[in-house]
Every structure is written in C-alpha cells, then in structure tokens.
C-alpha cells in the first residue's frame, strides 16, 4: 500500500551524471519533499532496497506527514545520500522540493 506523504528538513537533489535523485539533509528551515509512503514491506523487500541503495545511502528514521495534513504524523524511514555533496556528486541546480 502507498500514500502521498511529505518530509520536512530535507531536499531532493539530482545526482550529477545520473538519472536518479538523492535526499539530503537541508540547512533551510522551510525545506520539504513530497513523495510516497510505501507501507508493509517485508524484511526481504527491505534487504532488496538496502542492496540497491548501496553504501551511498543510509536508511534513517524520519517524521512523515501523510497527505497534506500537518496533524497526520507518523515515523518512517528514508534513504539519505551519504556519498558527499561536492561538485562531483550533485548538480549545481536548486534542489527539487
């Protein structure tokens, strides 16, 4: 099952020379990323995600707001980019929020 959701305190950057984005901790107080919460994953499914995301990402606990409601808060996990934010790892464009 999946639901629209958002997290605060993070930005989504396009990884340089790759088709995929990365979530990074933001320095901006108003940063927010909209996405999808995927629920009820098995341990085997999580292992597949962990393998795919590899060492460039770390799975971390975050607060997630479901839909557009500020009061519908749960805890979940996201993969946060850990491979560095120098010019070789991201574009110089503004983050996608």
mmCIF file of C-alpha atoms in Angstrom:
data_model
loop_
_atom_site.group_PDB
_atom_site.id
_atom_site.type_symbol
_atom_site.label_atom_id
_atom_site.label_comp_id
_atom_site.label_asym_id
_atom_site.label_seq_id
_atom_site.Cartn_x
_atom_site.Cartn_y
_atom_site.Cartn_z
ATOM 1 C CA UNK A 1 0.000 0.000 0.000
ATOM 2 C CA UNK A 2 1.215 3.545 -0.700
ATOM 3 C CA UNK A 3 0.039 7.029 0.245
ATOM 4 C CA UNK A 4 1.020 10.603 -0.663
ATOM 5 C CA UNK A 5 3.312 11.989 2.019
ATOM 6 C CA UNK A 6 5.970 14.584 2.758
ATOM 7 C CA UNK A 7 9.001 15.072 4.986
ATOM 8 C CA UNK A 8 10.463 18.283 6.339
ATOM 9 C CA UNK A 9 14.109 19.260 6.759
ATOM 10 C CA UNK A 10 15.371 17.555 3.607
ATOM 11 C CA UNK A 11 15.985 18.492 -0.035
ATOM 12 C CA UNK A 12 15.938 16.337 -3.164
ATOM 13 C CA UNK A 13 18.943 16.876 -5.460
ATOM 14 C CA UNK A 14 19.601 15.384 -8.863
ATOM 15 C CA UNK A 15 22.816 13.362 -8.697
ATOM 16 C CA UNK A 16 25.297 14.612 -11.271
ATOM 17 C CA UNK A 17 25.604 12.407 -14.371
ATOM 18 C CA UNK A 18 22.885 10.029 -13.109
ATOM 19 C CA UNK A 19 19.155 9.692 -13.713
ATOM 20 C CA UNK A 20 18.290 9.355 -10.030
ATOM 21 C CA UNK A 21 17.830 11.938 -7.269
ATOM 22 C CA UNK A 22 19.178 11.930 -3.737
ATOM 23 C CA UNK A 23 17.597 13.091 -0.493
ATOM 24 C CA UNK A 24 19.956 15.185 1.637
ATOM 25 C CA UNK A 25 19.578 16.909 4.996
ATOM 26 C CA UNK A 26 18.750 20.570 4.382
ATOM 27 C CA UNK A 27 20.050 23.731 6.007
ATOM 28 C CA UNK A 28 16.829 25.541 5.079
ATOM 29 C CA UNK A 29 14.120 25.684 7.745
ATOM 30 C CA UNK A 30 11.307 25.586 5.172
ATOM 31 C CA UNK A 31 12.577 22.632 3.130
ATOM 32 C CA UNK A 32 10.050 19.924 2.350
ATOM 33 C CA UNK A 33 9.953 16.948 -0.012
ATOM 34 C CA UNK A 34 6.723 15.453 -1.314
ATOM 35 C CA UNK A 35 6.667 11.797 -2.230
ATOM 36 C CA UNK A 36 5.013 8.487 -1.489
ATOM 37 C CA UNK A 37 4.987 6.443 1.700
ATOM 38 C CA UNK A 38 5.229 2.714 0.951
ATOM 39 C CA UNK A 39 3.939 0.571 3.809
ATOM 40 C CA UNK A 40 4.082 -3.064 4.882
ATOM 41 C CA UNK A 41 7.387 -4.010 3.292
ATOM 42 C CA UNK A 42 8.777 -7.376 4.362
ATOM 43 C CA UNK A 43 12.328 -7.772 5.699
ATOM 44 C CA UNK A 44 13.306 -9.426 2.410
ATOM 45 C CA UNK A 45 11.931 -6.454 0.456
ATOM 46 C CA UNK A 46 13.877 -4.041 2.699
ATOM 47 C CA UNK A 47 17.044 -6.053 2.037
ATOM 48 C CA UNK A 48 16.489 -5.559 -1.705
ATOM 49 C CA UNK A 49 16.169 -1.795 -1.209
ATOM 50 C CA UNK A 50 19.266 -1.762 1.022
ATOM 51 C CA UNK A 51 21.229 -3.629 -1.657
ATOM 52 C CA UNK A 52 20.008 -1.309 -4.416
ATOM 53 C CA UNK A 53 20.739 1.887 -2.473
ATOM 54 C CA UNK A 54 24.219 0.549 -1.568
ATOM 55 C CA UNK A 55 26.748 2.446 0.570
ATOM 56 C CA UNK A 56 25.935 5.837 -0.955
ATOM 57 C CA UNK A 57 22.757 5.980 1.126
ATOM 58 C CA UNK A 58 21.842 5.396 4.746
ATOM 59 C CA UNK A 59 18.348 4.354 5.830
ATOM 60 C CA UNK A 60 17.285 6.770 8.592
ATOM 61 C CA UNK A 61 14.187 7.361 10.719
ATOM 62 C CA UNK A 62 12.184 10.486 9.876
ATOM 63 C CA UNK A 63 8.839 12.062 10.671
ATOM 64 C CA UNK A 64 6.431 11.718 7.752
ATOM 65 C CA UNK A 65 3.236 13.667 7.245
ATOM 66 C CA UNK A 66 0.545 11.803 5.311
ATOM 67 C CA UNK A 67 -1.353 13.638 2.590
ATOM 68 C CA UNK A 68 -1.380 17.389 3.094
ATOM 69 C CA UNK A 69 -2.344 17.271 6.762
ATOM 70 C CA UNK A 70 0.058 18.731 9.316
ATOM 71 C CA UNK A 71 -1.521 16.685 12.131
ATOM 72 C CA UNK A 72 -1.277 13.272 10.430
ATOM 73 C CA UNK A 73 2.279 12.427 11.514
ATOM 74 C CA UNK A 74 3.967 9.014 11.636
ATOM 75 C CA UNK A 75 7.547 7.746 11.812
ATOM 76 C CA UNK A 76 9.058 6.039 8.773
ATOM 77 C CA UNK A 77 12.418 5.538 7.088
ATOM 78 C CA UNK A 78 14.048 7.125 4.038
ATOM 79 C CA UNK A 79 17.348 6.639 2.258
ATOM 80 C CA UNK A 80 19.546 9.722 2.721
ATOM 81 C CA UNK A 81 22.542 10.404 0.472
ATOM 82 C CA UNK A 82 25.843 9.869 2.326
ATOM 83 C CA UNK A 83 28.337 9.965 -0.539
ATOM 84 C CA UNK A 84 29.245 13.644 -0.148
ATOM 85 C CA UNK A 85 27.890 16.833 -1.600
ATOM 86 C CA UNK A 86 30.876 18.173 -3.501
ATOM 87 C CA UNK A 87 30.574 19.253 -7.127
ATOM 88 C CA UNK A 88 31.080 15.696 -8.368
ATOM 89 C CA UNK A 89 28.050 14.327 -6.555
ATOM 90 C CA UNK A 90 25.254 16.726 -7.424
ATOM 91 C CA UNK A 91 24.202 19.298 -9.929
ATOM 92 C CA UNK A 92 24.584 22.978 -9.185
ATOM 93 C CA UNK A 93 20.848 23.489 -9.692
ATOM 94 C CA UNK A 94 18.441 24.372 -6.915
ATOM 95 C CA UNK A 95 17.024 21.346 -5.075
ATOM 96 C CA UNK A 96 13.684 19.884 -6.181
ATOM 97 C CA UNK A 97 11.193 20.359 -3.380
#
